[in-house]
Short mmCIF file of C-alpha atoms and ligand atoms in Angstrom, two decimals:
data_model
loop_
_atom_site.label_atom_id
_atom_site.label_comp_id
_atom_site.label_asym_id
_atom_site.label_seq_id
_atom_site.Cartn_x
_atom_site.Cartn_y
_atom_site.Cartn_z
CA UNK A 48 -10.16 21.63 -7.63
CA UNK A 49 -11.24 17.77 -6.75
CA UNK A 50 -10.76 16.96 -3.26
CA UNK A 51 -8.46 14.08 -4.40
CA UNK A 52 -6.93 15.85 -6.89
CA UNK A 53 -5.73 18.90 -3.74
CA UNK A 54 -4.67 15.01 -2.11
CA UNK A 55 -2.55 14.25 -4.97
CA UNK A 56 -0.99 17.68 -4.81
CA UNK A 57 -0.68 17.17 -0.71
CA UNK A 58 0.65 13.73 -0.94
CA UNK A 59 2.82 15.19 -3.73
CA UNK A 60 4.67 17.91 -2.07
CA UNK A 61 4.75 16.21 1.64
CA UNK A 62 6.87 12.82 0.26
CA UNK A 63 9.41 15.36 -2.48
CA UNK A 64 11.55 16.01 0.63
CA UNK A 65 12.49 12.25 1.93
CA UNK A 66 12.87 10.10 -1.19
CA UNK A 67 13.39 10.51 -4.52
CA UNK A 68 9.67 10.29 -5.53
CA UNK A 69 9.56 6.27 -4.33
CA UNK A 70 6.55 7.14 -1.73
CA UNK A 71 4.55 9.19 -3.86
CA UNK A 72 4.73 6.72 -7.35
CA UNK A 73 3.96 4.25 -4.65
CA UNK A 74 1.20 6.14 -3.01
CA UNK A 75 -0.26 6.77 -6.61
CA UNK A 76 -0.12 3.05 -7.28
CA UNK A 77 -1.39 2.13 -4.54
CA UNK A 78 -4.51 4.73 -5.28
CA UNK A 79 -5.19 3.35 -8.81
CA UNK A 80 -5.36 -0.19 -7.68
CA UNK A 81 -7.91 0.80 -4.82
CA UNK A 82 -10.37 2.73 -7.65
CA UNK A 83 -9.69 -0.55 -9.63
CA UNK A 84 -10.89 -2.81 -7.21
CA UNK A 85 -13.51 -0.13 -5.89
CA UNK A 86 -15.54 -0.60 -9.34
CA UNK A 87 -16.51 -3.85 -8.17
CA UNK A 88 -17.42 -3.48 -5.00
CA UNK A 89 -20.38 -1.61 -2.96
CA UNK A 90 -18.31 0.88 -0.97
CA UNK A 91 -17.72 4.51 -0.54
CA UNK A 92 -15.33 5.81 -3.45
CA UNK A 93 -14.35 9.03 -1.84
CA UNK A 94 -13.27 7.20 1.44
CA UNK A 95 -11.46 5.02 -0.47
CA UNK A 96 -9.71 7.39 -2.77
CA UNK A 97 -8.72 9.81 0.06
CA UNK A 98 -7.78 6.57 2.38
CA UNK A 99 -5.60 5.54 -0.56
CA UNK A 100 -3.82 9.13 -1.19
CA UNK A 101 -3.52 9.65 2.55
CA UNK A 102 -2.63 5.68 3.54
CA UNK A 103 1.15 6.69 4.11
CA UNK A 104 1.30 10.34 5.19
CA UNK A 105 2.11 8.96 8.61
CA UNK A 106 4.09 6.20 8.00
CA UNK A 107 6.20 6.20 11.39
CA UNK A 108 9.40 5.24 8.60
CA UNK A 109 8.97 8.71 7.18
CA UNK A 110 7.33 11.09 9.46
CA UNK A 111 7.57 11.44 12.92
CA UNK A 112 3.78 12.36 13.29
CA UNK A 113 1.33 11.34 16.00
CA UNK A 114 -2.57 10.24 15.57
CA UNK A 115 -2.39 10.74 11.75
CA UNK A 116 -1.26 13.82 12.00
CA UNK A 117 -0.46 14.70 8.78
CA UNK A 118 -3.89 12.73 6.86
CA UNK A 119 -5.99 14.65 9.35
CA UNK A 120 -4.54 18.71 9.01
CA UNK A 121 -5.11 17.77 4.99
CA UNK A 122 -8.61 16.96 5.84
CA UNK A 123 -9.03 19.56 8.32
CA UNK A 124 -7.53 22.20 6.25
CA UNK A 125 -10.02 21.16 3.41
CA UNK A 126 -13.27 21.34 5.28
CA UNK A 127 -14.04 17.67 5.59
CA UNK A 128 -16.76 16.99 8.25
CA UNK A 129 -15.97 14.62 11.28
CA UNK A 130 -17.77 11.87 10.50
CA UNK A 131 -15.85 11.40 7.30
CA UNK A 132 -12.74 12.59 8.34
CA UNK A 133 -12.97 9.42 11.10
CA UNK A 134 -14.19 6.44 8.03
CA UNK A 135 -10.71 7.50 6.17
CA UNK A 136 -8.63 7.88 9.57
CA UNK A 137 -10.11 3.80 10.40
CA UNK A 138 -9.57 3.05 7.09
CA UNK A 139 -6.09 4.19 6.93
CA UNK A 140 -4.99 2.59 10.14
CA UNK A 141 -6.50 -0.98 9.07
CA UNK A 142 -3.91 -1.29 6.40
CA UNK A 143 -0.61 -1.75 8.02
CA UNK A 144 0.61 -5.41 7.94
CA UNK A 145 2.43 -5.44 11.51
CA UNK A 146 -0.08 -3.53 12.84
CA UNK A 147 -2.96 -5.46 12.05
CA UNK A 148 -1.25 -9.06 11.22
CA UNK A 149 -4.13 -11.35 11.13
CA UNK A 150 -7.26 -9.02 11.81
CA UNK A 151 -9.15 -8.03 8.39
CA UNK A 152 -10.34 -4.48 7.93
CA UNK A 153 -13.51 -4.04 9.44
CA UNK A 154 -15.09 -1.61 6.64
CA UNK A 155 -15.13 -2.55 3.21
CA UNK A 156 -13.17 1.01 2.51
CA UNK A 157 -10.06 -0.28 4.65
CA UNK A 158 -9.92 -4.06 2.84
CA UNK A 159 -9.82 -2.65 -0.15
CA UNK A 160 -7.07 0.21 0.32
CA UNK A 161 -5.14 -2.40 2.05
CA UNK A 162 -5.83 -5.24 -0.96
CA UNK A 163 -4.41 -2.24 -2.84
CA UNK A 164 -1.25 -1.54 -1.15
CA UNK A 165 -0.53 -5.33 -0.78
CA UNK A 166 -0.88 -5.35 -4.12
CA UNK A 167 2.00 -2.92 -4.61
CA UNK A 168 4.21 -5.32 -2.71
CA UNK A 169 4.12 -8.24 -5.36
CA UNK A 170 4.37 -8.76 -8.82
CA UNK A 171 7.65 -7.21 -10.93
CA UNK A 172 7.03 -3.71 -8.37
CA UNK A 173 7.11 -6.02 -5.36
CA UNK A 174 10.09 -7.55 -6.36
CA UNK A 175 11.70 -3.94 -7.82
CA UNK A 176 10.84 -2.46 -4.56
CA UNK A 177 12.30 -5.57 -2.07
CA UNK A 178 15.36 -5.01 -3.63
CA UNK A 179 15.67 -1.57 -3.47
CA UNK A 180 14.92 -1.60 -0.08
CA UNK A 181 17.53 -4.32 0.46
CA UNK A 182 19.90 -1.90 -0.88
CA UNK A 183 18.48 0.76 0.98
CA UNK A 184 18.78 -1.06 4.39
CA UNK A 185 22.45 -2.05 3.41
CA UNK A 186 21.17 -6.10 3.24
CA UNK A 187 22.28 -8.05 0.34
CA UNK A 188 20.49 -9.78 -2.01
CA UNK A 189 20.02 -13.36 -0.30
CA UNK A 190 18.65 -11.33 2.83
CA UNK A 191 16.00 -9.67 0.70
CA UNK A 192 15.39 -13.46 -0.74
CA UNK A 193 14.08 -14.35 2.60
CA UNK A 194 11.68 -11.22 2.40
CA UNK A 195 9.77 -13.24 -0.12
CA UNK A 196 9.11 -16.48 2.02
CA UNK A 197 8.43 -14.58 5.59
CA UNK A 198 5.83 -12.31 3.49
CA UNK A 199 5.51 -11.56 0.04
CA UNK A 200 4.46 -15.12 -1.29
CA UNK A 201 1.80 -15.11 1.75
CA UNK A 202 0.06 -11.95 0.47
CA UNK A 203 -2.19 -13.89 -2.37
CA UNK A 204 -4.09 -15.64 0.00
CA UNK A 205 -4.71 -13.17 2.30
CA UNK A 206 -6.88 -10.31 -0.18
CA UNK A 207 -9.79 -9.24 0.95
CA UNK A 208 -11.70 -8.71 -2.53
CA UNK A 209 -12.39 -10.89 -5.17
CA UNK A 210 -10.76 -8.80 -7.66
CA UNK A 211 -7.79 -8.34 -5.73
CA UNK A 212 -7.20 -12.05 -5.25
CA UNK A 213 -7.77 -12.35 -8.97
CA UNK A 214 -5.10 -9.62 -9.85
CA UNK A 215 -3.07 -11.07 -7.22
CA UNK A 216 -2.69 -14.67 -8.68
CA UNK A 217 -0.61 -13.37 -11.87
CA UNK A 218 1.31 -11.44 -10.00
CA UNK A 219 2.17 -14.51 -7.38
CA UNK A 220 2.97 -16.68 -10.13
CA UNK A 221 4.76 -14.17 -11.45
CA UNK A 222 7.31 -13.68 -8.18
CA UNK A 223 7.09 -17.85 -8.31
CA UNK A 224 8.80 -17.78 -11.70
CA UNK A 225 11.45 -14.82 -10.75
CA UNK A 226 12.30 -17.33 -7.29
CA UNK A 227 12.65 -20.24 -9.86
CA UNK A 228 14.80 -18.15 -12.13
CA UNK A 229 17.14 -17.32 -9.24
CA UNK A 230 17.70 -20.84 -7.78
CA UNK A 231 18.49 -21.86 -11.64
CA UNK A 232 20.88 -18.86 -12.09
CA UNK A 233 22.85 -19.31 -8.27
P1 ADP B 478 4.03 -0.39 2.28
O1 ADP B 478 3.87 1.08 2.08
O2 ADP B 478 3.70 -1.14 1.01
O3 ADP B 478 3.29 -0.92 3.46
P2 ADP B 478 6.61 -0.92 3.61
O4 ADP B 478 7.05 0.41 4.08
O5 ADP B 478 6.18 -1.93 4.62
O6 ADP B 478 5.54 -0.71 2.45
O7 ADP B 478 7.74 -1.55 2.73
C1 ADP B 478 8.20 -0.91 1.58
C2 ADP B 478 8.69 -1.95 0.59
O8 ADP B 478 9.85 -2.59 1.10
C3 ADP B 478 7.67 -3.07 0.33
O9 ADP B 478 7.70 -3.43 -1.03
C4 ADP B 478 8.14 -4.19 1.20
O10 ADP B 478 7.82 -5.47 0.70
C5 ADP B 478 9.62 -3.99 1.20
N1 ADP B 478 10.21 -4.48 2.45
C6 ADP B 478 9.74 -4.30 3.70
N2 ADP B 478 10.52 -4.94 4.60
C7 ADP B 478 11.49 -5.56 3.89
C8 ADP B 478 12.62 -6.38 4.23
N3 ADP B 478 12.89 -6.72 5.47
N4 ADP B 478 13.43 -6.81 3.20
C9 ADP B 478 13.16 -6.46 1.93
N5 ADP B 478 12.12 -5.70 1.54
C10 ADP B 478 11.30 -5.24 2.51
NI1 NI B 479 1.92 1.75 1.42
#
């Protein structure tokens, strides 16, 4: 089988105990987006495809895993070298948000797996996911309001590609419109 396609299975199986699917659609979003923008720029596909699968197998919300953990036994366990095994690790670790806040991934792999999962957070799934995390947190729906002015509507302008910042705009105006819709409708 296709190293990414043993990831899928991984990634699969790892998030089936603590949600009810939510991380892995989300991974698997997140992973199409990244090939997406990964036609159009020079970069490494496999780094960013595994980067992508893997980009949440440690997220400190879900597992309780140290130093990637989780990313690195799947790589381990599947033979791949060092060298590689580090580019995905660096590249996985460059997309968190509150992590990173204003530093840019260094390799081209990390902008665009993190132009990929910001992606995720906007558009109709950015605003079907706010809310159900709203709900999931116990917050109401003005509190998950604010969640669009401290960080959704900031994402656009802060993509790394070209075609992310493209695919980004419809999806902005798109959350614009929904915001408008709201005030209208309170
Ligand atoms: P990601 O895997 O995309 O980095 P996070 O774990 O940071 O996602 O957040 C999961 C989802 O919940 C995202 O769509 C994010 O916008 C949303 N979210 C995060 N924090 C809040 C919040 N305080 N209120 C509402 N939604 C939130
Ligand atoms: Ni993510």
């Amino acid at each position: 089988m296709k190293l990414t396609e043993e990831a899928t299975t991984y990634v699969r199986q790892l998030f089936s105990g603590n949600s009810d699917g939510h991380g892995f659609d989300h991974t698997m979003r997140v992973y199409r987006n990244a090939m997406m923008i990964a036609k159009e720029e020079p970069c490494d596909r496999q780094i960013v495809a595994l980067a992508a699968l893997l980009h949440d197998a440690d997220d400190h919300k879900l597992f309780e895993t140290e130093n990637n953990a989780n990313a690195r036994s799947f790589l381990s366990a599947h033979d791949v070298s060092e060298e590689t095994t580090e580019r995905i690790i660096a590249a996985i670790n460059a997309v968190s948000f509150s992590k990173n806040r204003d530093k840019r991934p260094e390799t081209i792999e990390g902008q665009i797996v993190q132009d990929a999962d910001r992606l995720d957070a906007i558009g109709a799934i950015g605003i079907a996911r706010t809310f159900a995390f709203g709900g999931g947190h116990g917050r109401g729906l003005e509190d998950s309001i604010q969640h669009f002015h401290e960080k959704l509507l900031l994402l656009k302008d802060m993509m790394n590609t070209g075609t992310a910042k493209r695919l980004a705009e419809k999806r902005h105006a798109f959350m614009l419109d929904f915001l408008q819709e709201w005030e209208e409708e309170n």
